[in-house]
XYZ file of C-alpha atoms in Angstrom:
434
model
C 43.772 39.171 15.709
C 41.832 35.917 14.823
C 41.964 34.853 11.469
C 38.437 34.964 9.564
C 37.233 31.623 9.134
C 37.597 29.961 5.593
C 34.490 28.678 3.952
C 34.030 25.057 2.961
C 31.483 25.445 0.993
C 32.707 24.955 -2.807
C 32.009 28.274 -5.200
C 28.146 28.443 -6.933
C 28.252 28.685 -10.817
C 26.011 31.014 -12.717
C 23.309 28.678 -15.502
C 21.735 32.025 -16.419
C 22.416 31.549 -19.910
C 21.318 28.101 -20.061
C 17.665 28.846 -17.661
C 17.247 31.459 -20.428
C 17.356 29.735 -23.496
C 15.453 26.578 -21.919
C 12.406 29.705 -21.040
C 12.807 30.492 -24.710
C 11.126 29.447 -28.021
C 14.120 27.357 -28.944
C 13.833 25.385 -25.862
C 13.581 22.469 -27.670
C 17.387 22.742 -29.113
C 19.235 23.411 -25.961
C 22.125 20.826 -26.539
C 20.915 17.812 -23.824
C 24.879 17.420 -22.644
C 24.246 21.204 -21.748
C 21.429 20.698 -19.608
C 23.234 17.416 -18.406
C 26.407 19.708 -17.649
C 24.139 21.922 -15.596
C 22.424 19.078 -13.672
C 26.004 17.526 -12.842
C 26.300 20.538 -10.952
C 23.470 19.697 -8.287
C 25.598 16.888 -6.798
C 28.570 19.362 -5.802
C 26.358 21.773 -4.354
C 26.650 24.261 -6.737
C 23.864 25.802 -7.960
C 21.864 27.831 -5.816
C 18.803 27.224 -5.018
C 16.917 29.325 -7.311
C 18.673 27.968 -10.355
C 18.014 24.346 -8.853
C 14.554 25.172 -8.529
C 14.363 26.940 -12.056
C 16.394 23.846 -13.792
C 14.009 21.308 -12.719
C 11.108 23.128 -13.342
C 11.966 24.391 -16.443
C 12.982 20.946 -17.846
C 9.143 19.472 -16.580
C 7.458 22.767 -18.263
C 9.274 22.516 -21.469
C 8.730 18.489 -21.486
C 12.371 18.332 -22.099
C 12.942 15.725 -19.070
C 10.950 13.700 -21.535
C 13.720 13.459 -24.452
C 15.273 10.156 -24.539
C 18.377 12.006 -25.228
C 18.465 14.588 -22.089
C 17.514 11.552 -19.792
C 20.233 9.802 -21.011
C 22.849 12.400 -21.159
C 21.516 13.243 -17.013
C 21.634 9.653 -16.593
C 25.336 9.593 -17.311
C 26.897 12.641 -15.329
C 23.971 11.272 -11.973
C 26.145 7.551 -12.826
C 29.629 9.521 -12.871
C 29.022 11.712 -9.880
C 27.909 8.589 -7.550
C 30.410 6.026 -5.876
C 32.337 4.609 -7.829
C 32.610 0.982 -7.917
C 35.844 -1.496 -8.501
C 34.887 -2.600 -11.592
C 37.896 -4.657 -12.670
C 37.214 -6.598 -9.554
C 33.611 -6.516 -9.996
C 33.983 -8.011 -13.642
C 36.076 -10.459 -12.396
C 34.063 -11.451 -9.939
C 30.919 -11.704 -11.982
C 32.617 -13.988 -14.516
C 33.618 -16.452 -12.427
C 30.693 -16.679 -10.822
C 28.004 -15.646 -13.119
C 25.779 -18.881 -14.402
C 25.842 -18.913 -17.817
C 22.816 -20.175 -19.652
C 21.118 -19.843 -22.890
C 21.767 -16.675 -23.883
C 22.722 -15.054 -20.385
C 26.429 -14.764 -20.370
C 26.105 -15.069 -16.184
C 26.178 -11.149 -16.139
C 24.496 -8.558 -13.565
C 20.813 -7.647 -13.764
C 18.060 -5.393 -12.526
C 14.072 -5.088 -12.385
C 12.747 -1.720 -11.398
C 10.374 0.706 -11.510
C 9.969 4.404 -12.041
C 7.407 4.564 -9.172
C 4.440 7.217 -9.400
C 1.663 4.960 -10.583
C -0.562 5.812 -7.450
C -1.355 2.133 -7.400
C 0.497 1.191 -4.260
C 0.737 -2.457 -5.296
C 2.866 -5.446 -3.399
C 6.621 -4.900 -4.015
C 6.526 -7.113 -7.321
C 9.624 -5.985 -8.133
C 11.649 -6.137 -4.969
C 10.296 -9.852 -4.603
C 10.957 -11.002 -8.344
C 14.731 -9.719 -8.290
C 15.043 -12.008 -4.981
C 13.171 -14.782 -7.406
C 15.489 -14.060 -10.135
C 18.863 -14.393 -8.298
C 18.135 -18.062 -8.219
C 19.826 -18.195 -11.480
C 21.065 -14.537 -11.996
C 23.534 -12.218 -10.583
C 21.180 -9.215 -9.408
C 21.935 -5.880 -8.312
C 18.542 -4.389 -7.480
C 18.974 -0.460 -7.496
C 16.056 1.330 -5.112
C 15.366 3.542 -2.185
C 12.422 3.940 0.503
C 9.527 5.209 -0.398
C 8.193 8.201 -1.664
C 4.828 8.228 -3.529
C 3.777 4.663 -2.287
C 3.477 3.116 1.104
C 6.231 0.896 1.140
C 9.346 1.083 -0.840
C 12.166 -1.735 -1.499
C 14.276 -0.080 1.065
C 11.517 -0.327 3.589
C 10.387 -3.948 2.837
C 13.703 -5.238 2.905
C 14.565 -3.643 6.289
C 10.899 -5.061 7.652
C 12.460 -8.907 6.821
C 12.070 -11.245 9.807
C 13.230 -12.960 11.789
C 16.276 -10.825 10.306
C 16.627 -8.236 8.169
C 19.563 -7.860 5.973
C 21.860 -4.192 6.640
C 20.943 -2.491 3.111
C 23.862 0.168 3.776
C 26.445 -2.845 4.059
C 26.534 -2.788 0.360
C 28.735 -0.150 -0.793
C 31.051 0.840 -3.448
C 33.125 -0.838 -1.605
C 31.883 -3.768 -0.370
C 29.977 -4.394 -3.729
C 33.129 -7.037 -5.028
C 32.753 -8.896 -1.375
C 29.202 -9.190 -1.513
C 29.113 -10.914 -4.890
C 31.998 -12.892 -3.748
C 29.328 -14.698 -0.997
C 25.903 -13.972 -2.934
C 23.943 -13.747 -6.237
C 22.296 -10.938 -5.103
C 22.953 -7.142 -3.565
C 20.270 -4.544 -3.464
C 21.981 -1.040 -4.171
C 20.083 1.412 -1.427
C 20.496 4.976 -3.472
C 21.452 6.880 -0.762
C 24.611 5.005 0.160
C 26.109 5.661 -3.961
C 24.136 8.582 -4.693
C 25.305 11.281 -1.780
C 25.044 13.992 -4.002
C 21.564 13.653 -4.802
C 21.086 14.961 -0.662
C 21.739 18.736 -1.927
C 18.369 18.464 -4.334
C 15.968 16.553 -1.685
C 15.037 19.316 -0.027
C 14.040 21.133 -3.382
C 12.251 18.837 -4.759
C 10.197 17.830 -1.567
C 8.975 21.543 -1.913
C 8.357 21.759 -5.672
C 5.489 19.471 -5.323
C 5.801 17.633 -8.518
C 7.605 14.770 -10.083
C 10.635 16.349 -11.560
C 13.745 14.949 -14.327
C 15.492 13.066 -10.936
C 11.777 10.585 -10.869
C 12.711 9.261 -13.877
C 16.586 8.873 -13.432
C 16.411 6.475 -11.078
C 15.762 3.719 -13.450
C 18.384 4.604 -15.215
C 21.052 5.382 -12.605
C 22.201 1.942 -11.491
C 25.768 2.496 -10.249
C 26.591 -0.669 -12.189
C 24.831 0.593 -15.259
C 27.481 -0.349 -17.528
C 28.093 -3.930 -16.540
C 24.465 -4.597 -16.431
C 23.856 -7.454 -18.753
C 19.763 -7.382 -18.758
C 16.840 -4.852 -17.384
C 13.189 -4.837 -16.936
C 12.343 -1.020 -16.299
C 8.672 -0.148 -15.663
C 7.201 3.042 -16.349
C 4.001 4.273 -15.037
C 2.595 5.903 -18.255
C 2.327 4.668 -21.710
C 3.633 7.340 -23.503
C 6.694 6.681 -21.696
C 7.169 3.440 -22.960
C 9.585 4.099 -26.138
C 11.321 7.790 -24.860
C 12.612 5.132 -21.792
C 13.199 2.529 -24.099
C 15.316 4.945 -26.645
C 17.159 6.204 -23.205
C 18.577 2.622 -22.532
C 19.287 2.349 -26.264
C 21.251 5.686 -26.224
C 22.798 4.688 -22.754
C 24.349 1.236 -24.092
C 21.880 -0.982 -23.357
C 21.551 -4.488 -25.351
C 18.982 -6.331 -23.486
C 16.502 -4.429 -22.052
C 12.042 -4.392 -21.589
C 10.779 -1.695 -20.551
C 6.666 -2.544 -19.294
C 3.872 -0.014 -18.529
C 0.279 -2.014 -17.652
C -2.778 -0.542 -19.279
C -3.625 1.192 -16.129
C -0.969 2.759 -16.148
C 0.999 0.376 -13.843
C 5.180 0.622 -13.549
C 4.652 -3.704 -13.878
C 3.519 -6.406 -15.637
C -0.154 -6.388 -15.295
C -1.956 -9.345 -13.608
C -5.178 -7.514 -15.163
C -4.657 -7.692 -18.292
C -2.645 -5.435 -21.251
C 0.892 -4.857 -20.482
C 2.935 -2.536 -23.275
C 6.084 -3.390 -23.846
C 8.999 -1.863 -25.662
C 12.007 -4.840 -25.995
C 15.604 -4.092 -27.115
C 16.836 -6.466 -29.175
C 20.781 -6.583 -30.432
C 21.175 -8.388 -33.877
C 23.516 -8.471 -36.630
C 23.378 -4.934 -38.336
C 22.396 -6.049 -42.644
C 24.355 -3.189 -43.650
C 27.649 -4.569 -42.179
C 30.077 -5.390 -44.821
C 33.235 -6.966 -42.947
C 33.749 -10.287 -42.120
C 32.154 -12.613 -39.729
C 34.994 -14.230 -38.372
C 36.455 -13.555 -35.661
C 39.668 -14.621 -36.846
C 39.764 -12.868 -39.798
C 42.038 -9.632 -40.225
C 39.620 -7.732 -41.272
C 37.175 -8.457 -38.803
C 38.043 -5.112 -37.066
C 37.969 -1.328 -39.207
C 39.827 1.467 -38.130
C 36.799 3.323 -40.498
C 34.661 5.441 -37.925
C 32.089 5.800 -40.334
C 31.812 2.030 -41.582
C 28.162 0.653 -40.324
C 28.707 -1.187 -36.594
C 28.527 -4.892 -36.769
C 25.627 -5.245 -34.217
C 22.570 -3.234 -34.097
C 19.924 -2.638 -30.891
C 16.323 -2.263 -32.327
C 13.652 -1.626 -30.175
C 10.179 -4.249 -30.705
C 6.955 -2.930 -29.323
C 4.015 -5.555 -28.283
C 1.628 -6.083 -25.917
C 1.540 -8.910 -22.765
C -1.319 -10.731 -20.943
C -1.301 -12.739 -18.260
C -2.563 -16.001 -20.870
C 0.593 -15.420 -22.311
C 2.153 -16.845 -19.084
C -0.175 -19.588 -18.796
C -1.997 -17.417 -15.922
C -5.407 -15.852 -15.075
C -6.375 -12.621 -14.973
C -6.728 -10.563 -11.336
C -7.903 -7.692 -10.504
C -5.051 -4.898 -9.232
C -7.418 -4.991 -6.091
C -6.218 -8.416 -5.936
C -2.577 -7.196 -5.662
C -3.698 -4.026 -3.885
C -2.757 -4.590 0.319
C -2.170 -1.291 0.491
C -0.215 -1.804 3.563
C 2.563 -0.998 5.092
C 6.542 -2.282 4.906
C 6.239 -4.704 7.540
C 3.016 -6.391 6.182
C 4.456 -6.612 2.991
C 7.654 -7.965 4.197
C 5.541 -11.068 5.975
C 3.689 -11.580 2.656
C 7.190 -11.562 0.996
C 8.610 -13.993 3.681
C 5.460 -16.584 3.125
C 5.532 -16.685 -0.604
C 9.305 -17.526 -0.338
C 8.536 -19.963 2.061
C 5.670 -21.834 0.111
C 3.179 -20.654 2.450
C 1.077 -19.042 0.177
C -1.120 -20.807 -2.479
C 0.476 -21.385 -6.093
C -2.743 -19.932 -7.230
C -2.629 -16.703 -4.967
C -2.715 -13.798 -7.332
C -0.117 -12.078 -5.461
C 1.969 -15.505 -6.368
C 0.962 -15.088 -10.052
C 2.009 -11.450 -10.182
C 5.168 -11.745 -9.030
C 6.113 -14.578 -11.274
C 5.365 -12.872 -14.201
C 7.143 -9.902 -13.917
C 10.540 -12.637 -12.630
C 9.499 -14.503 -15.962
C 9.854 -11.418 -17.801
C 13.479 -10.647 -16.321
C 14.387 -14.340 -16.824
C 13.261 -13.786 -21.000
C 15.091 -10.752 -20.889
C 18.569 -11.940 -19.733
C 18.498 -15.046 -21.765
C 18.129 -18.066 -19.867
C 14.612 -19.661 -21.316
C 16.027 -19.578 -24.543
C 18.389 -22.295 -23.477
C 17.270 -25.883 -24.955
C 18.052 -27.941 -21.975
C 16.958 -27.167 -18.270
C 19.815 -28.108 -15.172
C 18.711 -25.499 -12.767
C 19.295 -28.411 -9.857
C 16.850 -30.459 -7.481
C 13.321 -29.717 -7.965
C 13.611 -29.491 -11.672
C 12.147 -31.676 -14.221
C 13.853 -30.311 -17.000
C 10.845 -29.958 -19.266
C 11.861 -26.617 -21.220
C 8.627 -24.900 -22.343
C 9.699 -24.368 -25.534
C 6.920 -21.989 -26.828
C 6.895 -18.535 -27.912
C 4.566 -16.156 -27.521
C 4.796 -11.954 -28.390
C 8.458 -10.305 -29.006
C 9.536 -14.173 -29.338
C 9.422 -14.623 -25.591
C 9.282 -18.012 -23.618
C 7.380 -16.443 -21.229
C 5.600 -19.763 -19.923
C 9.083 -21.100 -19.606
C 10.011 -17.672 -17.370
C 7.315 -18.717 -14.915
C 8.321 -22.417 -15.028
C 12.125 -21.005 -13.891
C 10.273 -18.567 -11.227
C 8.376 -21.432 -9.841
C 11.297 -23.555 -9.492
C 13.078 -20.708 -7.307
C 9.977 -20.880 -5.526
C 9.465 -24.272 -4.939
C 13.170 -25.447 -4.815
C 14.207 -23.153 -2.270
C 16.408 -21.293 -4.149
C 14.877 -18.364 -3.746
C 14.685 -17.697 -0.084
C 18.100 -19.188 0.019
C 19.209 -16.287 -1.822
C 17.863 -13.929 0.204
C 19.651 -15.738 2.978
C 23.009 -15.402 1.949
C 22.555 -11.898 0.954
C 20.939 -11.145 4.885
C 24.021 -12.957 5.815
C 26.747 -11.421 4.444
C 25.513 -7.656 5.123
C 25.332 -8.620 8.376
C 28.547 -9.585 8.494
C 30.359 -6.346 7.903
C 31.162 -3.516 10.430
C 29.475 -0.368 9.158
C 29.819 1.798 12.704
């Protein structure tokens, strides 16, 4: 007699308990590494559908996919259950050949957006993470699209006259591909797999559930990231992300909505911002030196000797030394592979230096440059094309943000830039991935 067939499929578990108390009154006190516990169990496959469907939408009901806390605690078990990378050879990797400068210890960065603006602007961000690995070590986290009409996935995939293989970079692969490049852009899908047992579920809820604003957040590399720029695409979620990258480690991190509500810096005009800053903490009490015995405390409770305080203020485009556009100025509207030529002709100084798209994208690279440290360095050497003349001004949060576009129009103008995006074409290319 044939033997029944054995099921590969792992066992469901039962959040009946949890889905209750979150559709209570005391929703508000469900313990967030509860619901993070829960939401860990997505990328195994198992929660059934129903309780998938009732987690997510009990979380956007309740508002709770709005506390810093629960996005960071989700944040956390989405970064544990995706590949996992090398990171002693990663680390080693990025510092021997991270660029130190100012106060960027050569470590890796990112610039991204939530999404779900409904603005459908140029790729800023996609283009000023190529701009910024002219003097940073990037690893740009993003996917195709799914609100807009071109996502980073699909504009780098559109590149011609050849387009680099975005699933060439994989846990794997990530300490070879920093070996031969400053940057690697980290397509979701290929370090996320679990997130394939929720797409179907939230393609049918219909709105924008806990996993929209994760993404941000869910850099596989989270942990060695030395710098951020995060956009959000509503104001009022300007300081619960901000507190999330706090809570999740973060030291150097801006997180930017525009006044209309815009995941970017605005070329139109008000941009929010939300900075962390680390600094010494004032109620320290140990010693400063390093090589002082009691520079260390075994005393869990003793006040930390660094701080990270988040600084609100506001950005305009004078603040970069640039005009003001429109967001129809910015607004093509089009699709990956007319995005991808506009991409390819600023990098290749084909555009004008005055072309608002130009200006947009500069300031939102100046922003990451400010953010990881490198314009507050007193001396410029970035190599040929540079005339050294550090723009020494600051503007609001203590910024150099004029100096941030001088740096973005060096890449521009030096090369550097679309040589980046060279090497990293190259070297995906280069691998085997049948």
């Amino acid at each position: 007699m044939a033997s029944e067939p054995t099921s590969t499929a792992p066992p469901t578990v039962s959040i009946t308990p949890l889905l209750a108390a979150l559709a209570g009154t005391s929703s508000k006190h469900v313990p967030a590494d509860e619901i993070a516990s829960a939401l860990a169990l997505i990328f195994d496959n198992r929660l059934t559908l129903v309780q998938c469907s009732s987690l997510l939408t009990l979380l956007h009901v309740t508002k709770r996919d709005h506390d810093p806390l629960v996005i960071a605690e989700c944040a956390s078990a989405m970064r544990s259950a995706a590949s996992q990378v090398d990171r002693a050879a990663l680390r080693e990797i990025v510092r021997r050949r991270g660029r130190k400068e100012g106060s960027y210890r050569g470590g890796l960065c990112d610039i991204v957006g939530t999404g779900g603006d409904g603005h459908s602007t140029f790729n800023v961000s996609t283009t000023s993470s190529i701009l910024a690995s002219s003097l940073l070590l990037l690893s740009k986290h993003g996917n195709r699209a799914s609100s807009s009409t071109s996502g980073s996935a699909d504009l780098l995939q559109h590149i011609a006259p050849k387009a680099p293989v975005i699933e060439a970079v994989t846990a794997t692969t990530l300490p070879a591909i920093y070996e031969r490049t400053n940057y690697a852009f980290l397509f979701a899908p290929k370090f996320h797999p679990g997130m394939r047992h929720v797409a179907p579920i939230r393609k049918d809820l219909g709105f924008r559930t806990i996993f929209n604003l994760l993404g941000p957040l869910a850099n596989p590399v989270e942990g060695m990231l030395e710098a951020s720029v995060v956009g959000v695409a509503h104001r009022a979620l300007g300081p619960v992300f901000a507190e999330a990258l706090r809570l999740s480690g973060a030291k150097k991190a801006l997180v930017v909505c525009g006044a209309e509500d815009l995941d970017e810096i605005s070329c139109a005009g008000v941009t929010y911002c939300w900075r962390l800053v680390e600094r010494a903490n004032p109620a320290f009490r140990g010693s400063e030196n390093e090589q002082d015995d009691e520079y260390t405390t075994s005393d869990e409770e003793a006040a930390p000797r660094r701080i990270v305080e988040i600084e609100s203020f506001e950005l305009q485009p004078a603040d970069f030394g640039l005009p003001v556009h429109t967001l129809a100025e910015v607004l093509p509207g089009k699709m990956p592979k007319a995005n991808a030529e506009t991409l390819m002709r600023l990098l290749g100084k084909e555009l004008s230096r005055d072309d608002p798209v130009v200006h947009f994208v500069l300031m939102n690279t100046a922003a990451l440059f400010v953010v990881a440290g490198v314009c507050d360095a007193e001396e410029s050497e970035m190599g040929t094309g540079d005339d050294g003349k550090v723009m020494k001004e600051r503007g609001p949060g203590g910024g150099r943000w004029k100096e941030g576009v001088r740096r973005a129009r060096w890449a521009i103008e030096s090369g550097e830039a679309l040589k980046a995006l060279e090497g990293y074409v190259e070297v995906t290319n280069s691998f085997d991935i049948r």
